N, CA, C and O atoms as a DFTB+ gen file, in Angstrom:
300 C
 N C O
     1  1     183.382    -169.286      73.465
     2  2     182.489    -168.621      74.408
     3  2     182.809    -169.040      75.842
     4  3     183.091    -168.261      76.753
     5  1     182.709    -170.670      75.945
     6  2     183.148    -170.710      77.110
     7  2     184.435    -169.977      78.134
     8  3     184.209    -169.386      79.190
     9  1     185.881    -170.202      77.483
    10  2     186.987    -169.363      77.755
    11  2     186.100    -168.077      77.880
    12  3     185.877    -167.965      79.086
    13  1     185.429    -166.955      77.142
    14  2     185.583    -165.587      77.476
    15  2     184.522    -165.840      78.514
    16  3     183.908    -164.775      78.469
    17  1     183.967    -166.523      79.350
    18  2     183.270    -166.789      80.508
    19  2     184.182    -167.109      81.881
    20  3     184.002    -166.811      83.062
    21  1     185.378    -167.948      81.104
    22  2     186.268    -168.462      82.362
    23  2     186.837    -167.203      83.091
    24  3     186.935    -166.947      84.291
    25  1     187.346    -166.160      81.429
    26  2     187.892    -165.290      81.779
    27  2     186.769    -163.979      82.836
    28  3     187.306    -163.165      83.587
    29  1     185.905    -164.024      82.731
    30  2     184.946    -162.448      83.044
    31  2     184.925    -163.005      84.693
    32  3     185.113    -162.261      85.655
    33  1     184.617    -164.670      84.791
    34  2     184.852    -165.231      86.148
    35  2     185.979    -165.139      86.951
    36  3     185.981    -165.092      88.181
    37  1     187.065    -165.112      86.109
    38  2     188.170    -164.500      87.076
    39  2     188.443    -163.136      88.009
    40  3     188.797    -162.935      89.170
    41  1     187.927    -161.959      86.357
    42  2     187.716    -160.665      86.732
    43  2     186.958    -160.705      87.430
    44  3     187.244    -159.775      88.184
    45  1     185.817    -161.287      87.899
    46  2     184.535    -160.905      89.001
    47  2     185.580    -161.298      90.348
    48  3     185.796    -160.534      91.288
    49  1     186.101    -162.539      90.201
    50  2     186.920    -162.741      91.208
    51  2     188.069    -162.110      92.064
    52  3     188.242    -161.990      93.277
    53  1     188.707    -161.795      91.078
    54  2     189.230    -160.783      91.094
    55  2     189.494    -159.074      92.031
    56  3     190.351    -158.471      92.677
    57  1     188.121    -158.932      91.531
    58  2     187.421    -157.694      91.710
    59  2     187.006    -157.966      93.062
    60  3     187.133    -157.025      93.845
    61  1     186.540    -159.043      93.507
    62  2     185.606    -158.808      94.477
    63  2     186.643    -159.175      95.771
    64  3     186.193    -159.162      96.917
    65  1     187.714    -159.422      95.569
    66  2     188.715    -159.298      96.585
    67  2     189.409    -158.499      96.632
    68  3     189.800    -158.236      97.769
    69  1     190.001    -157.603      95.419
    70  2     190.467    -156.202      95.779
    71  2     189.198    -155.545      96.334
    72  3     189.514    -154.687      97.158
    73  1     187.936    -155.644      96.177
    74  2     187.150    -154.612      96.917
    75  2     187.031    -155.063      98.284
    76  3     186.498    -154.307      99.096
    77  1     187.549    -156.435      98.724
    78  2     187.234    -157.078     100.016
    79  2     188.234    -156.283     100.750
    80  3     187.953    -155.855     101.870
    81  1     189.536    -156.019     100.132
    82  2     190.491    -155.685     100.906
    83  2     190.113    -154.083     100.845
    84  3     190.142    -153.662     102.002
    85  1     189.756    -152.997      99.883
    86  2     189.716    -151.767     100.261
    87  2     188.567    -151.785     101.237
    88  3     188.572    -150.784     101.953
    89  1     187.423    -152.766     101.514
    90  2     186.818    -152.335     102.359
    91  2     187.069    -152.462     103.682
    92  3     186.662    -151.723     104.578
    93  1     187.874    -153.594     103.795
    94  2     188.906    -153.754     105.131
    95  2     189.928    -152.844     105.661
    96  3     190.089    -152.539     106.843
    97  1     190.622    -152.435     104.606
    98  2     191.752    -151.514     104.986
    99  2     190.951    -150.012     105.355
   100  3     191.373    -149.211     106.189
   101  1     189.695    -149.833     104.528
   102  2     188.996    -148.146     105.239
   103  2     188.235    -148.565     106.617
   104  3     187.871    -147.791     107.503
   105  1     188.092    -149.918     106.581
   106  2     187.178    -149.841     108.114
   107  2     188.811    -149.653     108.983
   108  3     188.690    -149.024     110.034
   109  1     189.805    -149.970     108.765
   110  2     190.900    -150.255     109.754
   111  2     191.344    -148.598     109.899
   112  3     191.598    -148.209     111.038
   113  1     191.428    -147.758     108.925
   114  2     191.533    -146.708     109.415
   115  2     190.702    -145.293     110.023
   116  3     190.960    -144.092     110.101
   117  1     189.613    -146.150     110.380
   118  2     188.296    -145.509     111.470
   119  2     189.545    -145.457     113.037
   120  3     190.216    -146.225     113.726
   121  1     189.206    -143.950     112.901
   122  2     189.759    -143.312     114.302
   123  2     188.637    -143.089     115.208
   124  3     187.462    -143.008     114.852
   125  1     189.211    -142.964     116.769
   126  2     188.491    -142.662     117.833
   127  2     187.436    -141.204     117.533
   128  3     186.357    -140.987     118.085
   129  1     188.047    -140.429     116.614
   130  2     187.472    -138.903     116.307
   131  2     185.733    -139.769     115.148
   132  3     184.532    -139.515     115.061
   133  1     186.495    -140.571     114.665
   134  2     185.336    -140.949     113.988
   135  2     184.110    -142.101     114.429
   136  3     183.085    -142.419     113.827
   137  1     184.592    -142.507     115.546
   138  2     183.730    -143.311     116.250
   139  2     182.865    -142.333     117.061
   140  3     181.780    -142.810     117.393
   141  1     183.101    -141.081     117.450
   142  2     182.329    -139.966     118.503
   143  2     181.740    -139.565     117.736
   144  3     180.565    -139.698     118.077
   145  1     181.823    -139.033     116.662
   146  2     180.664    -138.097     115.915
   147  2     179.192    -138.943     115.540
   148  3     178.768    -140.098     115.592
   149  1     178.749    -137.680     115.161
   150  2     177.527    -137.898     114.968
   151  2     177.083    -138.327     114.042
   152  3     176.034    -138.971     114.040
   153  1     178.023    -137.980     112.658
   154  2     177.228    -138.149     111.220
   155  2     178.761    -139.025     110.702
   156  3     179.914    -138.717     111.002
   157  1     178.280    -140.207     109.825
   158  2     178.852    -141.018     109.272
   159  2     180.389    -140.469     108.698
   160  3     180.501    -139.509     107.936
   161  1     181.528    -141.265     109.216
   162  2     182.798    -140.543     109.050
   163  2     183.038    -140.756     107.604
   164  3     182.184    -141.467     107.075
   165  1     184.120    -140.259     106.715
   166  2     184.090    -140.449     104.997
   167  2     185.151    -141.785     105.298
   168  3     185.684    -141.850     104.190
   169  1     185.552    -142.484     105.814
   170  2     186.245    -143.932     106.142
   171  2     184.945    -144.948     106.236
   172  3     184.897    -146.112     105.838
   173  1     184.171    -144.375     106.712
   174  2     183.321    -145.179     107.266
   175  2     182.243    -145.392     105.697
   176  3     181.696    -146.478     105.503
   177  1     182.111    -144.499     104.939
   178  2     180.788    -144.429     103.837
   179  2     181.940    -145.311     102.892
   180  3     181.553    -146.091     102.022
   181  1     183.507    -145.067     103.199
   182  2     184.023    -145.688     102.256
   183  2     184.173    -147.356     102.270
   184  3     184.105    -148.154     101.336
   185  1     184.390    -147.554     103.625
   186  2     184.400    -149.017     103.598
   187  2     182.651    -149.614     103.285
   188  3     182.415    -150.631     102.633
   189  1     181.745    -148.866     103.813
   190  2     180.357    -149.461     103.204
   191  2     180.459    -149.389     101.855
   192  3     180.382    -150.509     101.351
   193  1     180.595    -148.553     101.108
   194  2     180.629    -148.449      99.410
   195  2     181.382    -149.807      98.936
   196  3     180.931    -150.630      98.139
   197  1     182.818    -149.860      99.706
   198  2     183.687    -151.175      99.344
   199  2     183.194    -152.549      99.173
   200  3     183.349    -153.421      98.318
   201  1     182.272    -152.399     100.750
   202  2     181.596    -153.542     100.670
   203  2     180.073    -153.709     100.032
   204  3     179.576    -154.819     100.222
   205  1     179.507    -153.034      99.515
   206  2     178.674    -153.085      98.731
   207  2     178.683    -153.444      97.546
   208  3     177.764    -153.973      96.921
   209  1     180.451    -152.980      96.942
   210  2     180.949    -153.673      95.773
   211  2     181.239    -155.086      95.770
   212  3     181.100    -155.815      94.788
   213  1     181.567    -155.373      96.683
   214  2     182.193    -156.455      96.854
   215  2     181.168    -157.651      96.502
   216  3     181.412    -158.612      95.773
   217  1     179.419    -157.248      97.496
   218  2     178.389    -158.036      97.129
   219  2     178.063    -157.903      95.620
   220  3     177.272    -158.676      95.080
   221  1     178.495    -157.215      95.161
   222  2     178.056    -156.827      93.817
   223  2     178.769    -158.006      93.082
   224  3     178.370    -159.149      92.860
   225  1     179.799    -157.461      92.809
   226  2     180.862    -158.535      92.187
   227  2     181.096    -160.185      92.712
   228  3     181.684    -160.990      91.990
   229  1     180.518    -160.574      94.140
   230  2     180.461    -161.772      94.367
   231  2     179.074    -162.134      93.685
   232  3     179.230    -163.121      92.966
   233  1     177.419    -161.537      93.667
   234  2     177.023    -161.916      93.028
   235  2     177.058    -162.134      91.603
   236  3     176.329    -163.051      91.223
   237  1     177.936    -161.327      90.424
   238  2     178.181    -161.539      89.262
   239  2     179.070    -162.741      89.345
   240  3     179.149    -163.193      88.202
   241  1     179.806    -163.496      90.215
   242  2     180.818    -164.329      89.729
   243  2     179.546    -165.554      89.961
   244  3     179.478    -166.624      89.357
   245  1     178.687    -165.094      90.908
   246  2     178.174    -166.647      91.218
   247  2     177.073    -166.852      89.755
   248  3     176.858    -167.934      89.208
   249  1     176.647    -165.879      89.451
   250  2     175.565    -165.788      88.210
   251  2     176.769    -166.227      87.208
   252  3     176.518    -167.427      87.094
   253  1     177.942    -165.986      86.399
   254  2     178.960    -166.357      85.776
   255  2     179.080    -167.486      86.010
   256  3     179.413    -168.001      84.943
   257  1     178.994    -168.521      87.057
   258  2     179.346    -169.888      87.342
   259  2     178.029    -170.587      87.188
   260  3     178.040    -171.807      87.027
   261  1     176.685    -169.810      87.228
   262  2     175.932    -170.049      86.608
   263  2     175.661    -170.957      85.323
   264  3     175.464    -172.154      85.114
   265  1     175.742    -169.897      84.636
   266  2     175.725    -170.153      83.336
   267  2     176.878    -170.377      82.772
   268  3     176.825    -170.905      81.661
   269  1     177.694    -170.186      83.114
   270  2     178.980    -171.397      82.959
   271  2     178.602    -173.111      82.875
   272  3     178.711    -173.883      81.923
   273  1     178.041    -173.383      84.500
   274  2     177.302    -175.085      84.460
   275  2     176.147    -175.042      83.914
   276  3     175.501    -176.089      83.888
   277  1     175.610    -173.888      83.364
   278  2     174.231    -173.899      82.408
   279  2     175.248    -174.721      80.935
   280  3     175.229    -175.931      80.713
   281  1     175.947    -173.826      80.219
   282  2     176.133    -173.991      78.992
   283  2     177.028    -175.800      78.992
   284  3     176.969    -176.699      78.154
   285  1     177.668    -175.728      80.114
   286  2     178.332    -177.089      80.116
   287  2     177.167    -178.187      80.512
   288  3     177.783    -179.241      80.673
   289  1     175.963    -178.385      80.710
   290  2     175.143    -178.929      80.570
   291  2     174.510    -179.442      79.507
   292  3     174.024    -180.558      79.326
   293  1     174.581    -178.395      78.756
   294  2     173.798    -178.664      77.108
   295  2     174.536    -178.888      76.313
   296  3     174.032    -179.166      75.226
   297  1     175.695    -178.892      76.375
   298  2     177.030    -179.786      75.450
   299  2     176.824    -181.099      75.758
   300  3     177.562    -181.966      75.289
C-alpha cells in the first residue's frame, strides 16, 4: 500500500508541474490584441484553467503526503 501511495505522489507531482508549465507558457502567449479587449482572451481562460489545476493537484499531493505520514505513524 505504501509504494502505490509513493507512486500516486509522484503522479500528483508530476502533474502539477506540467500544469505549472502549461499555465505559464498560455500566460506568455497573451498578446497586446488580448490585453485591449474587453472580454477575457481564450490564452488568458487557458492559463487560469492551468492554474487552477495546478492548485488542484498540489493540494492532492499534499493530502497524499498526508496520509502517507498518517500510515507511517501507526506502523
Amino acid at each position: 500500500m505504501n509504494i502505490f501511495l509513493v507512486i500516486l505522489l509522484i503522479a500528483a507531482m508530476i502533474a502539477t508541474v506540467v500544469a505549472l508549465i502549461r499555465g505559464i507558457v498560455a500566460f506568455l502567449k497573451t498578446s497586446q490584441a488580448d490585453l485591449d479587449g474587453t472580454q477575457p482572451s481564450p490564452s488568458s481562460l487557458k492559463s487560469n484553467r492551468m492554474m487552477q489545476f495546478r492548485i488542484f493537484f498540489q493540494a492532492l499531493a499534499i493530502m497524499i503526503v498526508v496520509v502517507i505520514l498518517f500510515a507511517a505513524g501507526r506502523t
